[in-house]
Coordinates of N, CA, C and O in Angstrom, one line a residue:
X8 N -6.3 -2.0 -12.1 CA -7.3 -2.5 -11.3 C -7.4 -1.7 -10.3 O -6.9 -0.8 -9.6
X9 N -8.5 -1.3 -9.5 CA -9.1 -0.6 -8.1 C -8.7 -0.8 -7.5 O -8.4 -2.0 -6.9
X10 N -8.2 0.4 -6.9 CA -7.9 0.3 -5.1 C -8.5 -0.7 -4.3 O -9.7 -0.5 -4.4
X11 N -7.9 -0.6 -3.2 CA -8.8 -1.4 -1.9 C -9.4 -3.1 -2.0 O -10.7 -3.2 -1.4
X12 N -8.6 -3.6 -3.0 CA -9.1 -5.1 -3.1 C -7.9 -5.7 -2.2 O -6.6 -5.9 -2.3
X13 N -8.9 -6.4 -1.1 CA -7.7 -6.9 0.0 C -7.0 -8.2 -0.4 O -7.8 -8.9 -1.2
X14 N -6.2 -8.4 0.0 CA -4.7 -10.1 -0.5 C -5.8 -11.2 -0.1 O -6.9 -10.6 1.1
X15 N -6.0 -12.2 -0.4 CA -6.6 -13.2 -0.1 C -6.6 -13.3 1.3 O -7.8 -13.6 2.1
X16 N -5.3 -13.5 2.0 CA -5.1 -13.8 3.3 C -6.3 -12.7 4.6 O -6.0 -12.5 5.9
X17 N -6.3 -11.7 3.8 CA -7.1 -10.3 4.7 C -8.3 -10.3 4.2 O -8.9 -9.4 5.2
X18 N -8.9 -11.4 3.7 CA -10.2 -11.0 3.6 C -10.8 -11.8 4.9 O -10.5 -12.9 5.4
X19 N -11.8 -11.4 5.4 CA -12.5 -11.5 6.9 C -13.7 -12.1 6.7 O -14.4 -11.2 6.2
X20 N -13.6 -12.7 7.3 CA -15.5 -13.6 7.7 C -16.9 -12.6 7.8 O -17.7 -12.5 7.3
X21 N -16.5 -11.9 8.9 CA -17.5 -10.4 9.3 C -17.3 -9.6 8.3 O -18.7 -9.2 7.8
X22 N -16.7 -9.2 7.7 CA -16.6 -8.5 6.3 C -17.4 -9.2 5.3 O -18.2 -8.6 4.7
X23 N -17.1 -10.1 4.8 CA -18.1 -10.7 3.9 C -19.6 -11.2 4.0 O -20.4 -11.1 3.1
X24 N -19.6 -11.3 5.3 CA -21.0 -12.0 6.1 C -21.3 -10.0 5.7 O -23.0 -10.6 5.4
X25 N -21.0 -9.3 6.2 CA -21.6 -8.2 6.4 C -22.2 -7.4 5.0 O -23.2 -7.0 4.8
X26 N -21.4 -7.9 3.9 CA -21.1 -7.4 2.7 C -22.7 -8.5 1.8 O -23.4 -7.8 0.9
X27 N -22.6 -9.5 2.2 CA -23.7 -10.7 1.9 C -25.3 -9.9 2.8 O -25.9 -10.5 1.9
X28 N -25.0 -9.3 3.7 CA -26.1 -9.3 4.3 C -26.8 -8.3 3.3 O -28.2 -7.7 4.4
X29 N -27.3 -8.0 2.3 CA -28.2 -7.0 1.8 C -28.7 -7.9 0.5 O -27.8 -8.2 -0.8
X30 N -30.0 -7.8 0.1 CA -30.7 -8.3 -0.7 C -29.9 -8.2 -2.6 O -30.1 -9.0 -3.1
X31 N -30.0 -7.1 -2.4 CA -29.5 -6.5 -4.0 C -27.9 -7.1 -4.1 O -28.0 -7.7 -5.1
X32 N -27.3 -6.9 -2.9 CA -25.8 -7.4 -3.3 C -25.9 -9.2 -3.1 O -25.0 -9.7 -3.9
X33 N -26.8 -9.9 -2.7 CA -26.9 -11.1 -3.1 C -27.3 -11.1 -4.4 O -27.0 -12.4 -4.8
X34 N -28.2 -10.8 -4.6 CA -28.9 -11.0 -6.3 C -27.4 -10.5 -7.4 O -27.6 -11.2 -8.5
X35 N -26.6 -9.6 -6.6 CA -25.2 -9.7 -7.7 C -24.5 -10.7 -7.7 O -24.3 -11.3 -8.7
X36 N -24.3 -11.0 -6.4 CA -23.6 -12.8 -6.3 C -23.9 -13.6 -7.3 O -23.5 -14.4 -8.1
X37 N -25.6 -13.4 -6.6 CA -26.1 -14.9 -8.0 C -25.8 -14.6 -9.4 O -25.6 -15.5 -9.9
X38 N -26.1 -13.5 -9.9 CA -25.6 -13.1 -11.7 C -24.0 -13.5 -11.6 O -23.5 -13.7 -12.7
X39 N -23.3 -13.2 -10.9 CA -21.7 -13.4 -11.1 C -21.4 -14.8 -10.7 O -20.4 -15.1 -11.2
X40 N -22.3 -15.5 -10.2 CA -22.1 -17.0 -9.7 C -21.4 -17.9 -10.9 O -20.5 -18.9 -10.4
X41 N -22.0 -17.6 -12.1 CA -21.3 -18.8 -13.2 C -19.9 -18.6 -13.8 O -19.6 -19.0 -14.2
X42 N -19.0 -17.5 -13.1 CA -18.1 -17.2 -13.2 C -17.6 -16.4 -14.3 O -16.3 -15.8 -14.6
X43 N -19.0 -15.5 -14.6 CA -18.6 -14.8 -16.1 C -18.4 -13.2 -15.3 O -18.9 -13.2 -14.2
X44 N -17.7 -12.6 -16.3 CA -17.5 -11.1 -16.1 C -18.6 -10.2 -16.5 O -19.2 -10.6 -17.5
X45 N -18.9 -9.1 -15.8 CA -19.7 -8.2 -16.1 C -20.0 -6.7 -15.9 O -19.2 -6.6 -15.0
X46 N -20.2 -5.6 -16.6 CA -20.1 -4.4 -16.4 C -21.1 -4.1 -15.3 O -21.7 -4.8 -15.1
X47 N -20.6 -3.2 -14.8 CA -21.4 -2.6 -13.8 C -22.9 -2.1 -14.3 O -23.4 -2.5 -13.4
X48 N -22.9 -1.3 -15.7 CA -24.3 -1.3 -16.0 C -25.4 -2.2 -15.8 O -26.2 -2.2 -16.2
X49 N -24.4 -3.2 -16.6 CA -25.1 -4.8 -17.1 C -25.5 -5.1 -15.5 O -26.5 -5.8 -15.6
X50 N -25.5 -5.1 -14.5 CA -25.4 -6.0 -13.3 C -26.4 -4.4 -12.7 O -26.9 -5.0 -11.7
X51 N -26.5 -3.6 -12.8 CA -27.2 -2.4 -12.4 C -29.1 -2.5 -13.3 O -29.1 -2.3 -13.6
X52 N -29.7 -2.9 -11.4 CA -31.4 -3.0 -11.7 C -31.5 -1.3 -12.2 O -30.9 -0.3 -11.9
X53 N -32.3 -1.6 -13.4 CA -32.8 0.0 -14.1 C -33.6 1.1 -12.7 O -33.5 2.1 -13.1
X54 N -34.0 0.4 -11.7 CA -34.6 1.4 -10.7 C -33.9 2.1 -9.8 O -34.0 2.5 -8.5
X55 N -32.6 1.4 -9.6 CA -31.5 1.6 -8.8 C -30.2 3.0 -9.4 O -29.7 2.5 -10.5
X56 N -30.2 3.9 -8.5 CA -29.5 4.7 -9.0 C -27.9 4.7 -9.1 O -27.2 3.5 -8.5
X57 N -27.0 5.2 -10.0 CA -25.7 4.9 -10.4 C -24.7 5.1 -8.8 O -23.9 4.1 -8.0
X58 N -25.3 6.0 -8.2 CA -24.6 6.4 -7.0 C -24.6 5.3 -5.8 O -24.0 5.0 -4.9
X59 N -25.9 4.9 -5.2 CA -26.0 4.0 -4.7 C -25.2 2.3 -5.1 O -25.0 1.8 -4.2
X60 N -25.2 2.4 -6.5 CA -24.7 0.9 -6.6 C -23.4 1.5 -6.3 O -22.4 0.4 -6.5
X61 N -22.6 2.6 -6.7 CA -21.1 2.7 -6.3 C -21.0 2.5 -4.8 O -19.8 1.5 -4.3
X62 N -22.2 2.8 -4.2 CA -21.7 2.2 -2.7 C -21.7 0.7 -2.5 O -21.0 -0.2 -1.9
X63 N -22.6 -0.2 -3.2 CA -22.8 -1.4 -2.6 C -21.2 -2.4 -3.4 O -20.9 -3.1 -3.1
X64 N -21.2 -1.6 -4.8 CA -19.7 -2.1 -5.3 C -18.6 -2.2 -4.1 O -17.9 -2.8 -4.3
X65 N -18.5 -0.9 -3.8 CA -17.2 -0.4 -2.8 C -17.4 -1.7 -1.4 O -16.7 -2.2 -1.4
X66 N -18.8 -1.9 -1.1 CA -18.8 -2.6 0.2 C -18.5 -4.1 -0.8 O -17.5 -4.8 0.1
X67 N -18.9 -4.3 -1.6 CA -18.3 -6.1 -2.2 C -16.8 -6.1 -2.7 O -16.3 -7.0 -2.1
X68 N -16.5 -5.0 -2.7 CA -14.9 -4.7 -3.2 C -14.3 -4.9 -1.9 O -13.2 -5.4 -1.7
X69 N -14.4 -4.2 -0.9 CA -13.4 -4.0 0.3 C -13.7 -5.0 0.8 O -12.7 -5.2 1.9
X70 N -14.6 -5.8 1.0 CA -14.9 -6.8 1.6 C -14.0 -8.0 1.2 O -13.8 -9.3 1.8
X71 N -13.7 -8.2 -0.2 CA -13.1 -9.2 -0.7 C -13.8 -10.2 -1.5 O -13.6 -11.0 -2.1
X72 N -15.3 -9.7 -1.8 CA -16.4 -10.6 -2.5 C -16.0 -10.7 -4.0 O -16.4 -11.1 -4.6
X73 N -15.9 -9.4 -4.4 CA -15.7 -9.1 -6.2 C -14.1 -8.6 -6.4 O -13.8 -8.2 -5.5
X74 N -14.1 -8.8 -8.0 CA -13.0 -8.0 -8.1 C -13.8 -7.0 -9.0 O -14.6 -7.1 -9.7
X75 N -13.3 -5.7 -9.1 CA -13.3 -4.2 -10.1 C -12.5 -4.2 -10.7 O -11.3 -3.5 -9.9
X76 N -12.4 -4.0 -12.0 CA -11.4 -3.4 -12.8 C -12.2 -2.4 -13.9 O -13.2 -2.4 -14.7
X77 N -11.2 -1.4 -14.4 CA -11.7 -0.7 -15.1 C -11.4 -0.9 -16.8 O -10.5 -2.3 -16.9
X78 N -12.3 -0.6 -17.5 CA -12.6 -1.1 -19.0 C -13.0 0.1 -19.6 O -14.0 -0.1 -19.7
X79 N -12.2 0.6 -20.2 CA -13.0 1.8 -20.7 C -13.6 2.7 -20.0 O -13.1 3.1 -18.6
X80 N -14.9 3.1 -20.1 CA -15.6 3.9 -19.4 C -16.3 3.2 -18.4 O -17.0 3.9 -17.7
X81 N -16.2 2.1 -18.3 CA -17.0 0.8 -17.5 C -15.8 0.5 -16.4 O -14.7 0.1 -16.6
X82 N -16.5 -0.1 -15.1 CA -15.9 -1.5 -14.7 C -16.5 -2.3 -14.7 O -17.6 -2.6 -14.8
X83 N -15.8 -3.0 -15.0 CA -16.0 -4.8 -14.8 C -15.9 -5.7 -13.6 O -15.1 -5.5 -12.6
X84 N -16.9 -6.6 -13.4 CA -17.1 -6.8 -11.9 C -16.8 -8.5 -12.2 O -17.4 -9.2 -12.8
X85 N -16.5 -9.0 -11.1 CA -16.0 -10.5 -11.0 C -16.1 -11.3 -9.6 O -15.6 -10.5 -9.0
X86 N -17.0 -12.2 -9.4 CA -16.5 -12.8 -8.2 C -15.5 -13.5 -7.8 O -14.8 -14.2 -8.8
X87 N -15.0 -13.0 -6.8 CA -13.8 -13.7 -6.4 C -13.9 -15.6 -5.8 O -13.4 -15.9 -4.7
X88 N -14.6 -16.0 -6.2 CA -14.6 -17.2 -6.3 C -13.6 -18.5 -5.3 O -13.7 -18.6 -4.2
X89 N -12.6 -18.2 -6.1 CA -11.3 -18.9 -5.7 C -10.9 -18.6 -4.5 O -10.3 -19.1 -3.1
X90 N -11.0 -17.1 -4.6 CA -10.0 -16.6 -2.7 C -11.5 -16.9 -1.7 O -10.9 -17.4 -0.9
X91 N -12.0 -16.9 -2.1 CA -13.3 -17.0 -0.8 C -13.7 -18.4 -0.7 O -13.4 -19.1 0.8
X92 N -13.5 -19.2 -1.5 CA -13.3 -21.1 -1.4 C -12.0 -21.5 -0.7 O -12.4 -22.1 0.5
X93 N -10.8 -20.6 -0.9 CA -9.5 -21.3 -0.3 C -9.8 -20.7 0.8 O -9.5 -20.9 2.0
X94 N -10.1 -19.0 1.5 CA -10.3 -18.6 3.0 C -11.7 -19.7 3.6 O -11.1 -19.7 5.0
X95 N -12.5 -19.2 3.2 CA -13.9 -19.9 3.6 C -14.1 -21.5 2.9 O -15.5 -20.9 2.6
X96 N -13.7 -22.3 3.2 CA -14.6 -23.6 2.2 C -15.7 -23.7 2.4 O -16.3 -23.9 3.3
X97 N -16.5 -23.9 1.4 CA -18.1 -24.3 1.3 C -18.6 -23.0 1.5 O -20.0 -23.3 1.2
X98 N -18.6 -21.7 1.9 CA -19.2 -20.7 2.3 C -20.2 -20.2 1.0 O -21.2 -20.3 1.0
X99 N -19.5 -19.9 0.1 CA -20.1 -19.7 -0.8 C -20.7 -20.6 -1.8 O -22.1 -20.4 -2.1
X100 N -20.3 -21.8 -1.9 CA -21.8 -23.1 -2.3 C -22.6 -23.3 -1.8 O -23.7 -23.5 -2.2
X101 N -22.5 -22.8 -0.3 CA -23.4 -23.2 0.4 C -24.4 -22.2 0.4 O -25.8 -22.0 0.3
X102 N -24.0 -21.1 0.2 CA -25.0 -19.7 0.3 C -25.8 -19.7 -1.0 O -27.3 -19.5 -1.4
X103 N -24.6 -20.3 -2.3 CA -25.5 -20.0 -3.8 C -26.9 -21.4 -3.9 O -27.6 -20.9 -4.2
X104 N -26.6 -22.2 -3.0 CA -27.1 -23.6 -3.4 C -28.3 -23.1 -2.3 O -29.8 -23.1 -2.7
X105 N -28.8 -22.2 -1.1 CA -29.4 -22.0 -0.3 C -30.5 -20.7 -1.0 O -31.4 -21.0 -1.2
X106 N -29.8 -19.7 -1.9 CA -30.7 -19.0 -2.8 C -31.0 -19.5 -3.8 O -32.1 -19.0 -4.3
X107 N -30.8 -20.8 -4.5 CA -31.3 -21.3 -5.5 C -32.4 -22.0 -5.1 O -33.6 -22.2 -5.6
X108 N -32.3 -22.3 -4.0 CA -33.3 -23.5 -3.2 C -34.9 -22.4 -2.9 O -35.6 -22.7 -2.7
X109 N -34.2 -21.0 -2.5 CA -35.6 -20.4 -2.1 C -35.8 -19.2 -3.5 O -37.0 -18.4 -2.8
X110 N -35.1 -19.7 -4.7 CA -35.7 -18.6 -5.7 C -37.4 -19.3 -6.1 O -37.6 -20.1 -5.6
X111 N -38.0 -18.5 -6.8 CA -39.6 -18.4 -6.9 C -39.6 -19.7 -8.0 O -38.4 -19.5 -9.1
X112 N -40.3 -20.9 -7.9 CA -40.6 -21.4 -8.9 C -41.0 -21.2 -9.8 O -42.4 -20.7 -9.8
X113 N -40.9 -21.6 -11.2 CA -41.8 -21.1 -12.1 C -42.9 -22.1 -12.6 O -42.9 -23.3 -12.1

Protein backbone atom coordinates (compact mmCIF):
# COMPACT_ATOMS: atom_id res chain seq x y z
CA UNK A 1 0.00 0.00 0.00
CA UNK A 2 1.18 3.52 -0.73
CA UNK A 3 1.80 5.62 2.41
CA UNK A 4 -0.37 8.53 3.57
CA UNK A 5 -3.71 6.77 3.67
CA UNK A 6 -5.36 8.13 6.81
CA UNK A 7 -7.06 5.69 9.15
CA UNK A 8 -10.87 5.95 8.90
CA UNK A 9 -11.15 7.85 12.18
CA UNK A 10 -8.52 10.34 10.94
CA UNK A 11 -10.50 11.37 7.86
CA UNK A 12 -11.52 14.99 8.33
CA UNK A 13 -14.56 16.53 6.64
CA UNK A 14 -12.71 19.71 5.66
CA UNK A 15 -10.04 17.65 3.87
CA UNK A 16 -12.65 15.59 2.03
CA UNK A 17 -14.53 18.72 0.95
CA UNK A 18 -11.30 20.37 -0.18
CA UNK A 19 -10.40 17.27 -2.21
CA UNK A 20 -13.84 17.19 -3.80
CA UNK A 21 -13.78 20.89 -4.62
CA UNK A 22 -12.17 20.31 -8.01
CA UNK A 23 -14.12 19.30 -11.16
CA UNK A 24 -11.47 16.82 -12.31
CA UNK A 25 -11.38 15.07 -8.93
CA UNK A 26 -15.18 14.97 -8.88
CA UNK A 27 -15.14 13.31 -12.30
CA UNK A 28 -12.73 10.69 -10.95
CA UNK A 29 -15.04 10.00 -8.00
CA UNK A 30 -17.95 9.58 -10.39
CA UNK A 31 -15.95 7.01 -12.38
CA UNK A 32 -15.04 5.07 -9.24
CA UNK A 33 -18.54 5.20 -7.74
CA UNK A 34 -19.52 1.80 -9.12
CA UNK A 35 -17.12 0.18 -6.66
CA UNK A 36 -14.61 -0.95 -9.25
CA UNK A 37 -10.90 -0.39 -9.07
CA UNK A 38 -9.14 1.29 -11.99
CA UNK A 39 -5.58 2.07 -12.93
CA UNK A 40 -4.26 5.62 -12.81
CA UNK A 41 -3.80 5.58 -16.58
CA UNK A 42 -7.37 4.40 -17.19
CA UNK A 43 -8.68 7.31 -15.10
CA UNK A 44 -6.37 9.96 -16.56
CA UNK A 45 -7.96 12.15 -19.24
CA UNK A 46 -5.74 12.17 -22.34
CA UNK A 47 -5.27 15.94 -22.24
CA UNK A 48 -4.01 16.00 -18.62
CA UNK A 49 -0.31 15.50 -17.85
CA UNK A 50 0.74 12.60 -15.63
CA UNK A 51 2.40 15.04 -13.23
CA UNK A 52 -0.87 16.93 -12.82
CA UNK A 53 -2.71 13.70 -12.11
CA UNK A 54 -0.08 12.74 -9.53
CA UNK A 55 -1.04 15.89 -7.64
CA UNK A 56 -4.76 15.02 -7.84
CA UNK A 57 -4.14 11.42 -6.70
CA UNK A 58 -2.17 12.72 -3.72
CA UNK A 59 -4.92 15.15 -2.70
CA UNK A 60 -7.59 12.44 -2.93
CA UNK A 61 -5.43 9.85 -1.14
CA UNK A 62 -4.22 12.14 1.66
CA UNK A 63 -7.78 13.30 2.35
CA UNK A 64 -9.02 9.72 2.68
CA UNK A 65 -11.24 9.71 -0.42
CA UNK A 66 -9.38 6.99 -2.36
CA UNK A 67 -7.20 3.95 -1.82
CA UNK A 68 -4.14 3.74 -4.01
CA UNK A 69 -2.10 0.56 -4.29
CA UNK A 70 0.76 -0.45 -6.56
CA UNK A 71 0.24 -3.23 -9.07
CA UNK A 72 3.16 -3.82 -11.36
CA UNK A 73 4.10 -0.57 -13.05
CA UNK A 74 0.80 1.14 -12.27
CA UNK A 75 -1.20 2.24 -9.26
CA UNK A 76 -4.72 0.98 -8.80
CA UNK A 77 -7.29 3.43 -7.46
CA UNK A 78 -10.53 2.72 -5.62
CA UNK A 79 -13.02 4.85 -3.73
CA UNK A 80 -13.10 4.52 0.06
CA UNK A 81 -16.91 4.39 0.02
CA UNK A 82 -17.33 2.37 3.19
CA UNK A 83 -14.93 4.52 5.20
CA UNK A 84 -16.54 7.73 3.97
CA UNK A 85 -20.06 6.43 4.61
CA UNK A 86 -19.15 5.35 8.13
CA UNK A 87 -17.44 8.64 8.90
CA UNK A 88 -19.93 10.98 7.15
CA UNK A 89 -23.22 9.11 6.57
CA UNK A 90 -24.96 10.12 3.35
CA UNK A 91 -22.24 12.50 2.13
CA UNK A 92 -21.00 10.40 -0.77
CA UNK A 93 -24.49 9.25 -1.75
CA UNK A 94 -25.77 12.83 -1.80
CA UNK A 95 -22.78 14.07 -3.77
CA UNK A 96 -23.15 11.34 -6.40
CA UNK A 97 -26.91 11.93 -6.68
CA UNK A 98 -26.36 15.66 -7.24
CA UNK A 99 -23.61 14.98 -9.80
CA UNK A 100 -25.87 12.55 -11.68
CA UNK A 101 -28.75 15.05 -11.71
CA UNK A 102 -26.46 17.72 -13.13
CA UNK A 103 -25.09 15.43 -15.84
CA UNK A 104 -25.99 16.52 -19.38
CA UNK A 105 -28.99 14.64 -20.68
CA UNK A 106 -28.59 12.68 -23.91
